Amino acid sequence: MSRARDAALTSRDWLPKASAGLVLGLALAVAISGLFAWFGPGGLYDGAGKTQVNMWLISPVWCGVLSLCFLFRNGRAAWIWLGAATLLAFALLYGGRWLITSGGL
Amino acid sequence: MRTDIVRMYKDIHSWVGIVCGLALFIAFYAGALTMFEQPIQRWASAPSELTAPVPLDEVPALITATRAAHPETARGYRIHVETGPENPARLSWDVGGDREHGPDAVYGTALDATGALETVRLNVSPVGELIDVLHQQVGLPFAHEISMPIMGAVSLLYAIALVSGVIIIIPGLVKDMFALRPGRNLKRMWLDVHNALGIFSLPFHIVMALSAVVFAFHDQFYEAQDVVVYQGEIEAQWSQGRVAPEPFDPQARPLPPAGIVARLAAQAPGFTVTTLEYRAGPDGRLAGRVIGYDPRWGMRGPTYGLAGFDAYTGEIIDAAYLPGHQSGWEALVTGFFALHFGNYGGEPVRWGYFVFGLAGAFLFYSGNLLWIETRRKRLTKRHGEQPQSRSAHILGALTVGVALGSIAGISTTLVAAKWMAGHVDNLALAHRWIYYSVFLAAIGWAFRRGAGPGGADLLWLCALTTLLIPVTSLIGLLPVVDAVWCWSGPVLLLDGVALAGAAVFALLARRTRQRALHGPRDSIWSAHVRTAGAAAARQPDTGGGAPAAD
């Protein structure tokens, strides 16, 4: 890892990075939209307008991740970091949801 | 900014631009025109043989007569409060078809001087809708279900192109932003224009890229959220706040349309009603929906907002999409739509979006040409003047053919609207055939003649076909050809814009021809390129390297 740190970024390994941005970027975006839907302002039931806003939120997050995923050192790093972020976001979503629905809160 | 990052994003910007640039050109050129879809609709719609619409107060008599002659209208009909050439009947209804693809036919009725009912099949020109579909589907002729995911992929690439484009010009931003270096280095000037257009219209492009991704994938987004966010209960989201309707009295009489309009005006002042839509439920209860506009607010539809009303009292019962009466979240979503459609702020914003749309099309066109020129200059620096690679020729011809072909195709199919009406049964199909024939022929011509000479030819074609738009209207004014018409009023502006466009295309055609004859001979723009191209074809392809990496 530390050897790769000093290497200059190139566009050569674009495919593994871009595929991570495409697949995990979408998964991360859906998870973040879920966090916003459940725990964002207004909560889960704040009218059908909020339901639409939740959906719109996916687009900027996905586009952002897809555009910036090339800044990872290499494809492996992109998959690992984005994968970890996605898992974390889903863990927060499902964990928080469980706390609410099971009456833990 | 680290130079390796800038260099990496330069490569990404180039390749992403090459892949999605031409599709985006069509989307933006057609999109700029859709800002004036309603005037285009009027321009292209033939005069109707219907008697002039009855006043709004006399609509009940029209409804009764229509119901007697066409019992199917009991299921649903529209009352057009605003009528015009593109909308000649006071009352209309749909026959056949489905929600996705629209009705098979639309009929309209009127009362003649004796009070007798007239019924016609409305032949509102479908050409405006064709341009809109070209815009939505980035010019693809496939079915909606196939075209939209492709459009979505293009939009994702477009987002990458925007971010990468910003990253690569940040280092030179302050220095170069206002620089326009005309003169001998033509490529430098094109780059300056490309950068300036990109930076100054960046917010516009961010809006378009993010909203286009939503338009392409909203169904899939909702499905994914249904599973992982709403636990399969997304229906409960949509039915929020929906109250069970009160019991229906079958003896109740709907309020006449004039009364509805008056009631709506009192509840939503400033909202201009264009259409009232009625649909009967299984128990015979009429549900009302009003369509209209209010330039003080952004609107959910491209040119309209809407609201649900009680057909028996005229009371607004669903204001979720009524401009200026929305809750916070609804207003926010409508804001996203309005930013894409440019329907806030009336005419100045509409014209602004038109200009930004055309500028966007030019941005993608110039991007492709810069790719080619950058490669030529880099190769010349390394290996001396040499013939262009085959890939540069292909890309050059494709750029010129697709871009100018779509322009000429749209102009041609527009002109055809005024000549086909009354002679052709399926106008929508004819318009599609005309557009795609011109479009494909233009691409073929660009490949046959090369980018330079072919580009000049096609620019002349664009100039000619676009000039035919006002010429056809002029013919409609003169008593020469009975079937051709010309509406008066603001719609004449369309002819004026077409005339200006034709002049611009002619000017560009002259310049392109001069460059082909006198410009650098190793450029793909040279008319002397065909022998060089043949030489290049014999050499192994030198392409494949990343552009602009110098």
XYZ file of C-alpha atoms in Angstrom:
655
model
C 0.000 0.000 0.000
C 2.659 2.479 1.029
C 4.547 1.837 -2.188
C 1.477 2.738 -4.212
C 0.970 5.884 -2.184
C 3.798 7.672 -3.920
C 2.891 6.539 -7.409
C 1.304 9.182 -9.576
C -2.331 8.675 -10.527
C -2.993 7.738 -14.136
C -6.048 6.964 -16.159
C -4.700 3.507 -16.945
C -6.663 1.469 -14.395
C -9.907 3.284 -15.055
C -12.060 0.186 -15.434
C -11.804 -1.253 -11.891
C -12.188 2.227 -10.425
C -15.129 3.178 -12.627
C -16.917 -0.125 -12.005
C -16.568 0.433 -8.255
C -17.959 3.946 -8.689
C -20.818 2.666 -10.819
C -21.888 -0.311 -8.684
C -20.932 0.725 -5.170
C -21.697 4.370 -5.907
C -25.302 3.392 -6.621
C -25.516 1.142 -3.570
C -24.044 3.847 -1.366
C -26.410 6.429 -2.824
C -29.464 4.261 -2.146
C -28.273 3.655 1.421
C -27.716 7.371 2.003
C -31.145 8.142 0.553
C -32.534 5.613 3.035
C -30.773 7.311 5.941
C -32.247 10.608 4.802
C -35.698 9.055 4.404
C -35.730 7.554 7.908
C -33.649 9.949 9.964
C -33.565 13.129 7.877
C -35.865 16.094 8.531
C -39.511 15.069 8.763
C -38.829 11.373 9.219
C -40.241 8.500 7.187
C -43.777 9.823 6.763
C -43.645 13.489 5.849
C -45.775 13.408 2.731
C -45.252 12.014 -0.763
C -43.176 15.098 -1.604
C -40.438 13.908 0.729
C -40.611 10.423 -0.852
C -39.705 12.067 -4.150
C -36.908 14.112 -2.611
C -35.486 10.857 -1.168
C -35.385 9.429 -4.683
C -33.806 12.555 -6.201
C -31.033 12.363 -3.625
C -29.654 9.216 -5.271
C -28.620 11.091 -8.411
C -26.140 13.629 -6.952
C -24.532 11.056 -4.635
C -24.149 8.488 -7.418
C -22.812 11.053 -9.903
C -20.432 12.440 -7.298
C -18.974 9.062 -6.373
C -18.732 8.005 -10.019
C -16.882 11.215 -10.937
C -14.459 11.193 -8.019
C -13.760 7.443 -7.745
C -10.744 7.949 -10.012
C -8.962 9.646 -7.127
C -8.500 6.286 -5.399
C -4.971 4.953 -5.662
C -6.081 1.940 -7.652
C -9.096 -0.209 -8.403
C -8.588 -2.348 -5.306
C -8.584 0.682 -3.038
C -11.731 1.971 -4.737
C -13.591 -1.305 -4.163
C -12.380 -1.602 -0.563
C -13.107 1.960 0.544
C -16.409 2.328 -1.286
C -17.421 -1.142 -0.155
C -16.676 -0.247 3.454
C -18.587 3.028 3.148
C -21.561 1.216 1.624
C -21.560 -1.444 4.344
C -21.345 1.230 7.017
C -24.230 3.192 5.498
C -26.410 0.087 5.292
C -25.451 -0.924 8.832
C -26.542 2.504 10.068
C -29.762 2.284 8.036
C -30.767 -1.202 9.161
C -29.524 -0.686 12.711
C -31.335 2.618 13.123
C -34.466 1.192 11.545
C -34.357 -1.755 13.959
C -34.040 0.589 16.915
C -37.121 2.507 15.804
C -39.372 -0.355 14.706
C -38.538 -2.720 17.576
C -39.342 -0.024 20.069
C -35.752 0.263 21.224
C -36.136 4.025 21.105
C -3.769 20.749 -7.838
C -1.441 17.815 -8.402
C -0.415 17.580 -12.008
C -0.982 13.832 -12.159
C -4.601 14.310 -11.099
C -5.114 16.999 -13.700
C -3.528 14.807 -16.349
C -5.609 11.790 -15.362
C -8.834 13.782 -15.512
C -7.759 15.243 -18.865
C -7.709 11.713 -20.256
C -11.030 10.867 -18.631
C -12.606 14.098 -19.882
C -11.497 13.392 -23.435
C -12.741 9.825 -23.591
C -15.989 10.430 -21.772
C -16.615 13.414 -24.028
C -15.952 11.374 -27.150
C -18.378 8.652 -26.058
C -21.290 10.865 -25.014
C -20.654 14.157 -26.868
C -22.672 13.455 -29.993
C -25.696 12.105 -28.138
C -25.570 15.194 -25.927
C -25.358 17.441 -28.981
C -28.701 16.151 -30.243
C -30.217 16.280 -26.752
C -29.195 19.919 -26.345
C -30.072 21.147 -29.834
C -33.496 19.480 -29.690
C -33.832 20.522 -26.046
C -33.214 24.171 -26.912
C -36.015 23.920 -29.476
C -38.405 22.302 -26.977
C -38.299 25.558 -25.039
C -40.638 26.666 -27.819
C -42.586 23.443 -28.246
C -45.924 25.247 -27.983
C -45.146 27.816 -30.708
C -43.746 24.986 -32.851
C -46.982 23.077 -32.304
C -48.974 26.107 -33.406
C -46.702 26.835 -36.378
C -47.062 23.264 -37.633
C -50.779 22.681 -37.008
C -53.098 22.917 -40.003
C -56.263 25.016 -39.804
C -59.182 22.980 -38.525
C -62.542 22.702 -40.272
C -64.287 23.013 -36.913
C -66.505 26.013 -36.247
C -64.996 28.477 -33.772
C -65.320 27.270 -30.173
C -68.466 28.166 -28.227
C -68.031 30.664 -25.382
C -67.255 29.085 -22.018
C -70.789 29.886 -20.736
C -72.347 27.701 -23.449
C -70.158 24.650 -22.835
C -72.933 22.688 -21.011
C -74.910 22.545 -24.274
C -71.783 21.285 -26.075
C -71.222 18.604 -23.404
C -74.846 17.434 -23.650
C -74.775 17.241 -27.449
C -71.408 15.452 -27.435
C -72.569 12.960 -24.785
C -75.661 12.131 -26.873
C -73.669 11.490 -30.055
C -70.579 9.910 -28.432
C -71.571 8.019 -25.271
C -67.941 7.035 -24.637
C -67.252 10.625 -23.533
C -69.094 9.790 -20.298
C -65.842 8.102 -19.244
C -63.748 11.223 -19.637
C -63.258 14.407 -21.633
C -61.400 17.707 -21.630
C -62.663 21.270 -21.755
C -60.117 23.611 -23.331
C -60.461 26.982 -21.677
C -57.679 28.307 -23.920
C -58.023 27.376 -27.582
C -55.905 28.149 -30.629
C -54.712 26.670 -33.915
C -52.906 23.839 -32.083
C -55.990 23.320 -29.964
C -59.038 24.137 -32.092
C -61.838 22.334 -30.180
C -63.483 23.431 -26.940
C -64.136 19.787 -26.033
C -61.880 16.831 -26.810
C -61.396 13.208 -25.753
C -59.002 10.343 -26.372
C -59.763 7.073 -28.126
C -57.670 3.917 -27.660
C -53.998 3.808 -26.764
C -52.528 3.764 -23.281
C -50.833 6.103 -20.836
C -47.327 5.225 -21.969
C -47.736 5.763 -25.714
C -50.594 8.239 -25.764
C -54.006 7.812 -27.384
C -54.588 6.303 -30.835
C -56.728 9.286 -31.801
C -58.074 12.497 -30.328
C -61.521 13.773 -31.283
C -62.953 17.226 -30.840
C -66.421 18.719 -31.115
C -67.980 22.106 -31.782
C -71.451 23.553 -32.358
C -72.135 25.153 -35.714
C -74.242 28.284 -36.247
C -77.481 26.284 -36.014
C -76.382 24.573 -32.806
C -75.763 21.221 -34.536
C -72.838 19.098 -33.363
C -69.636 18.845 -35.431
C -67.138 16.070 -34.694
C -63.634 15.834 -36.195
C -60.545 13.815 -35.560
C -58.041 16.406 -34.360
C -54.847 16.484 -36.357
C -52.651 18.510 -34.067
C -49.155 18.387 -35.507
C -46.982 15.749 -33.831
C -43.721 17.430 -34.915
C -43.234 19.276 -31.632
C -43.534 15.992 -29.799
C -41.009 14.363 -32.144
C -38.469 17.058 -31.256
C -39.247 16.522 -27.580
C -38.708 12.770 -27.910
C -35.414 13.355 -29.744
C -34.424 15.525 -26.811
C -35.463 12.962 -24.184
C -33.920 9.985 -25.978
C -30.719 11.744 -27.124
C -31.801 11.212 -30.738
C -32.245 7.438 -30.495
C -35.064 5.907 -32.558
C -35.681 2.947 -30.239
C -38.631 2.313 -27.957
C -38.781 4.361 -24.790
C -37.840 1.403 -22.564
C -34.623 0.865 -24.523
C -33.674 4.474 -25.181
C -34.058 5.742 -21.633
C -31.377 3.534 -19.984
C -28.992 4.521 -22.770
C -29.854 8.162 -22.140
C -29.189 7.512 -18.445
C -25.757 6.069 -19.202
C -25.002 9.105 -21.355
C -26.090 11.349 -18.482
C -23.769 9.587 -16.041
C -20.875 10.076 -18.468
C -21.970 13.685 -18.855
C -21.691 14.125 -15.066
C -18.173 12.690 -15.174
C -17.317 15.022 -18.043
C -18.498 18.028 -16.014
C -16.511 17.152 -12.897
C -13.394 16.258 -14.855
C -13.726 19.369 -16.990
C -13.838 21.553 -13.896
C -10.842 19.782 -12.343
C -8.663 20.259 -15.399
C -9.304 23.953 -15.817
C -8.954 24.892 -12.142
C -5.154 25.393 -12.394
C -5.466 27.861 -15.255
C -8.805 29.261 -14.206
C -7.871 32.737 -13.066
C -5.358 33.189 -15.831
C -7.467 31.933 -18.718
C -11.065 32.526 -17.758
C -11.547 35.744 -19.633
C -8.913 34.984 -22.195
C -10.056 34.685 -25.749
C -7.083 34.394 -27.967
C -8.225 34.842 -31.533
C -5.707 34.790 -34.287
C -3.415 32.338 -35.935
C -3.764 29.591 -33.348
C -7.282 28.548 -34.212
C -7.242 25.555 -31.868
C -6.286 27.762 -28.911
C -9.301 29.941 -29.633
C -11.636 26.951 -29.850
C -10.296 25.758 -26.513
C -10.866 29.188 -24.974
C -14.445 29.222 -26.227
C -15.018 25.650 -25.011
C -13.683 26.508 -21.544
C -15.543 29.796 -21.241
C -18.844 28.214 -22.302
C -18.271 25.332 -19.919
C -17.477 27.513 -16.908
C -20.192 30.093 -17.401
C -22.930 27.554 -18.022
C -21.691 25.093 -15.384
C -24.706 25.473 -13.035
C -27.033 24.894 -15.987
C -25.139 21.741 -16.938
C -25.058 20.405 -13.380
C -28.837 20.800 -13.217
C -29.271 19.008 -16.534
C -26.949 16.102 -15.741
C -28.399 15.372 -12.294
C -32.028 15.700 -13.394
C -31.449 13.640 -16.557
C -30.102 10.765 -14.421
C -33.340 10.917 -12.410
C -35.518 11.069 -15.543
C -33.755 7.994 -16.896
C -33.722 5.851 -13.780
C -36.546 7.027 -11.488
C -38.450 3.738 -11.794
C -35.365 1.716 -10.906
C -34.495 4.105 -8.065
C -37.968 3.727 -6.567
C -37.834 -0.051 -6.948
C -34.465 -0.225 -5.200
C -35.709 2.043 -2.417
C -38.876 -0.005 -2.066
C -36.749 -3.044 -1.226
C -34.018 -1.610 0.987
C -35.540 1.608 2.362
C -39.316 1.196 2.580
C -39.342 -2.571 3.287
C -41.698 -3.244 0.393
C -44.209 -0.660 1.545
C -43.603 2.194 -0.863
C -47.360 2.252 -1.575
C -47.862 3.507 1.976
C -45.583 6.410 1.037
C -47.716 7.391 -1.944
C -51.031 7.118 -0.142
C -49.965 9.470 2.669
C -52.497 12.179 3.384
C -55.005 10.660 0.975
C -58.426 10.960 2.581
C -61.310 8.644 1.773
C -63.771 10.522 -0.469
C -67.105 11.447 0.984
C -70.104 9.362 -0.125
C -71.209 10.325 -3.608
C -74.704 11.510 -4.376
C -75.532 10.228 -7.880
C -78.032 13.067 -8.277
C -75.306 15.722 -7.917
C -74.774 17.910 -10.982
C -71.235 18.968 -11.918
C -70.608 22.699 -11.736
C -70.475 24.119 -15.309
C -66.909 24.856 -16.545
C -67.382 28.626 -16.385
C -68.285 28.273 -12.716
C -65.282 26.013 -12.105
C -62.941 28.560 -13.686
C -64.393 31.338 -11.524
C -64.043 29.215 -8.364
C -60.449 28.306 -9.255
C -59.574 31.944 -9.934
C -60.799 32.839 -6.434
C -58.774 30.050 -4.801
C -55.572 30.390 -6.880
C -55.291 33.970 -8.157
C -52.602 34.376 -10.812
C -52.984 30.798 -12.033
C -54.216 30.842 -15.641
C -56.400 27.848 -16.459
C -55.804 26.266 -19.874
C -57.615 22.927 -19.592
C -60.119 21.135 -17.368
C -59.898 17.341 -17.441
C -62.745 15.093 -16.288
C -62.625 11.400 -15.611
C -65.515 9.291 -14.310
C -64.936 6.781 -11.526
C -66.624 3.362 -11.358
C -69.569 4.894 -9.463
C -69.972 7.623 -12.069
C -68.424 10.347 -9.923
C -66.468 12.847 -12.019
C -62.938 13.639 -10.860
C -61.587 16.984 -12.050
C -58.035 18.027 -12.846
C -57.061 21.528 -13.899
C -54.026 22.337 -16.009
C -52.644 25.841 -16.251
C -49.661 28.076 -15.692
C -48.337 30.759 -13.391
C -45.114 32.438 -14.517
C -44.396 33.635 -10.990
C -43.504 30.085 -9.915
C -41.640 27.065 -11.178
C -43.953 24.359 -12.428
C -43.958 20.582 -12.316
C -44.818 20.018 -15.994
C -42.678 21.392 -18.824
C -45.089 24.296 -19.349
C -47.779 23.756 -16.767
C -48.773 23.091 -13.205
C -51.889 21.181 -12.194
C -54.348 20.568 -9.395
C -57.184 18.235 -8.527
C -60.598 19.841 -7.994
C -64.055 18.732 -6.956
C -66.093 18.747 -10.172
C -69.287 19.458 -8.212
C -68.105 22.383 -6.094
C -64.993 23.674 -7.864
C -63.000 23.340 -4.665
C -59.282 22.551 -5.023
C -58.724 19.208 -3.274
C -55.157 18.389 -4.348
C -52.671 21.274 -4.571
C -49.503 19.119 -4.591
C -48.551 20.372 -8.067
C -50.288 23.748 -8.004
C -47.667 26.490 -8.408
C -47.371 28.605 -5.290
C -49.600 26.325 -3.182
C -47.192 23.479 -2.524
C -45.766 22.230 0.737
C -42.008 22.434 1.390
C -40.945 19.048 0.008
C -43.302 19.275 -2.971
C -42.036 22.754 -3.776
C -38.463 21.451 -3.603
C -39.174 18.631 -6.071
C -41.036 21.002 -8.353
C -37.970 23.232 -8.150
C -35.821 20.408 -9.563
C -38.244 19.958 -12.455
C -38.575 23.681 -13.046
C -34.801 24.110 -13.168
C -34.644 21.480 -15.891
C -37.616 22.822 -17.870
C -36.802 26.522 -17.471
C -40.506 27.254 -16.910
C -40.059 29.822 -14.125
C -39.853 33.515 -14.823
C -41.688 33.576 -18.147
C -40.226 34.604 -21.493
C -36.772 35.939 -20.426
C -35.875 32.652 -18.721
C -37.293 30.687 -21.668
C -35.013 32.545 -24.076
C -32.125 32.174 -21.661
C -32.559 28.397 -21.642
C -32.787 28.418 -25.426
C -29.417 30.178 -25.628
C -27.847 27.941 -22.965
C -29.140 24.876 -24.790
C -27.608 25.950 -28.093
C -24.391 26.877 -26.270
C -24.392 23.409 -24.730
C -24.712 21.796 -28.149
C -21.789 23.900 -29.326
C -19.807 22.861 -26.243
C -20.031 19.184 -27.217
C -19.355 19.867 -30.884
C -16.258 21.892 -30.056
C -15.125 19.238 -27.589
C -14.998 16.576 -30.273
C -13.187 18.827 -32.712
C -10.651 19.798 -30.055
C -9.878 16.125 -29.481
C -9.033 15.733 -33.158
C -7.009 18.936 -33.437
C -5.088 18.253 -30.231
C -4.067 14.874 -31.552
C -2.995 16.339 -34.878
C -0.842 18.973 -33.229
C 0.703 16.502 -30.819
C 1.529 14.042 -33.563
C 2.915 16.827 -35.734
C 5.163 17.961 -32.912
C 6.464 14.447 -32.439
C 6.675 13.080 -35.948
C 6.391 16.106 -38.214
C 3.502 16.840 -40.504
C 1.795 13.611 -41.450
C -1.553 12.346 -42.573
C -4.234 12.010 -39.957
C -5.041 8.620 -38.525
C -8.101 6.743 -39.620
C -9.727 7.153 -36.188
C -9.447 10.942 -36.445
C -11.130 10.840 -39.852
C -13.907 8.612 -38.586
C -14.521 10.772 -35.534
C -14.409 13.944 -37.608
C -16.912 12.638 -40.142
C -19.141 11.258 -37.395
C -19.105 14.542 -35.473
C -19.974 16.598 -38.511
C -22.530 14.099 -39.821
C -24.389 13.530 -36.559
C -24.446 17.148 -35.435
C -25.313 18.762 -38.758
C -27.517 15.818 -39.743
C -29.685 16.292 -36.679
C -29.993 20.024 -37.389
C -30.911 19.504 -41.042
C -33.220 16.609 -40.134
C -35.197 18.691 -37.646
C -35.471 21.632 -40.055
C -36.599 19.360 -42.890
C -39.237 17.552 -40.863
C -40.516 20.903 -39.562
C -40.904 22.247 -43.088
C -42.643 19.027 -44.115
C -45.366 19.673 -41.518
C -46.884 22.386 -43.683
C -46.711 20.338 -46.891
C -47.867 16.953 -45.577
C -51.006 18.011 -43.700
C -54.094 16.670 -45.451
C -52.027 14.384 -47.695
C -50.555 12.028 -45.125
C -52.521 9.869 -42.733
C -49.938 8.996 -40.104
C -48.169 12.317 -39.610
C -46.114 11.161 -36.613
C -44.601 8.264 -38.554
C -43.909 10.455 -41.597
C -42.107 13.019 -39.461
C -39.911 10.306 -37.955
C -39.048 8.873 -41.352
C -38.129 12.275 -42.738
C -35.942 13.151 -39.770
C -34.045 9.872 -39.693
C -33.627 9.734 -43.487
C -31.978 13.156 -43.546
C -29.975 12.343 -40.423
C -28.573 9.054 -41.767
C -27.978 10.467 -45.243
C -25.992 13.324 -43.689
C -23.771 10.891 -41.788
C -23.224 8.898 -44.973
C -22.355 12.059 -46.869
C -19.881 13.186 -44.175
C -18.064 9.844 -44.429
C -18.050 9.926 -48.209
C -16.699 13.444 -48.519
C -14.597 13.748 -45.352
C -15.175 16.082 -42.424
C -14.011 19.290 -44.143
C -15.769 19.283 -47.518
C -18.630 17.188 -46.130
C -19.041 19.625 -43.240
C -19.289 22.558 -45.635
C -21.851 20.697 -47.761
C -23.930 19.776 -44.739
C -23.793 23.309 -43.358
C -25.225 24.485 -46.673
C -27.909 21.815 -46.275
C -28.660 23.115 -42.768
C -28.858 26.665 -44.103
C -31.149 25.651 -46.970
C -33.546 23.479 -44.952
C -33.734 26.054 -42.160
C -34.355 28.828 -44.687
C -37.277 26.800 -46.045
C -39.052 27.269 -42.687
C -39.788 30.998 -43.197
C -40.079 30.488 -46.964
C -42.856 27.938 -46.413
C -44.655 30.344 -44.109
C -44.283 33.041 -46.755
C -45.856 30.714 -49.317
C -48.678 30.220 -46.819
C -49.256 33.979 -46.764
C -49.508 34.191 -50.539
C -52.579 32.816 -52.267
C -50.516 30.316 -54.275
C -50.859 26.979 -52.561
C -54.197 26.529 -50.827
C -53.083 23.798 -48.470
C -50.179 25.724 -46.916
C -50.982 28.081 -44.054
C -49.288 30.750 -41.988
C -50.512 31.781 -38.548
C -50.055 35.390 -37.508
C -48.982 36.739 -34.142
C -45.971 35.877 -31.956
C -45.535 32.538 -33.747
C -43.955 34.533 -36.623
C -40.955 34.904 -34.316
C -40.223 31.251 -35.055
C -39.792 32.122 -38.725
C -37.521 35.005 -37.737
C -35.308 32.767 -35.592
C -35.142 30.206 -38.411
C -34.080 32.942 -40.835
C -31.294 34.045 -38.483
C -30.246 30.423 -38.007
C -30.080 29.884 -41.752
C -27.817 32.944 -42.074
C -25.478 31.609 -39.382
C -25.285 28.190 -41.055
C -24.515 29.810 -44.421
C -21.746 31.888 -42.853
C -20.216 28.827 -41.211
C -20.487 26.912 -44.474
C -18.425 29.581 -46.261
C -15.772 29.564 -43.544
C -15.553 25.785 -43.527
C -15.138 25.702 -47.286
C -12.323 28.263 -47.092
C -10.523 26.297 -44.418
C -10.877 23.121 -46.458
C -9.220 24.834 -49.404
C -6.599 26.985 -47.685
C -6.093 25.597 -44.159
C -3.383 23.153 -43.003
C -3.315 20.174 -45.309
C -2.768 17.580 -42.620
C -5.957 18.649 -40.849
C -9.081 16.563 -41.221
C -10.686 19.825 -42.369
C -8.614 19.950 -45.502
C -10.219 19.269 -48.849
C -6.890 17.763 -49.873
C -7.343 15.131 -47.282
C -8.617 12.277 -49.361
C -5.249 11.280 -50.758
C -3.702 11.742 -47.344
C -6.493 9.703 -45.838
C -5.789 6.898 -48.233
C -2.135 7.017 -47.199
C -3.138 6.897 -43.562
C -5.292 3.880 -44.192
C -2.235 2.017 -45.455
C -0.190 2.900 -42.376
C -0.767 1.141 -39.084
C -3.059 3.193 -36.917
C -1.116 5.557 -34.684
C -4.120 6.270 -32.486
C -5.059 4.726 -29.176
C -2.886 6.979 -27.038
C -4.466 9.334 -24.612
C -5.189 12.745 -26.104
C -4.032 16.019 -24.665
C -1.444 14.410 -22.442
C 1.290 16.837 -23.484
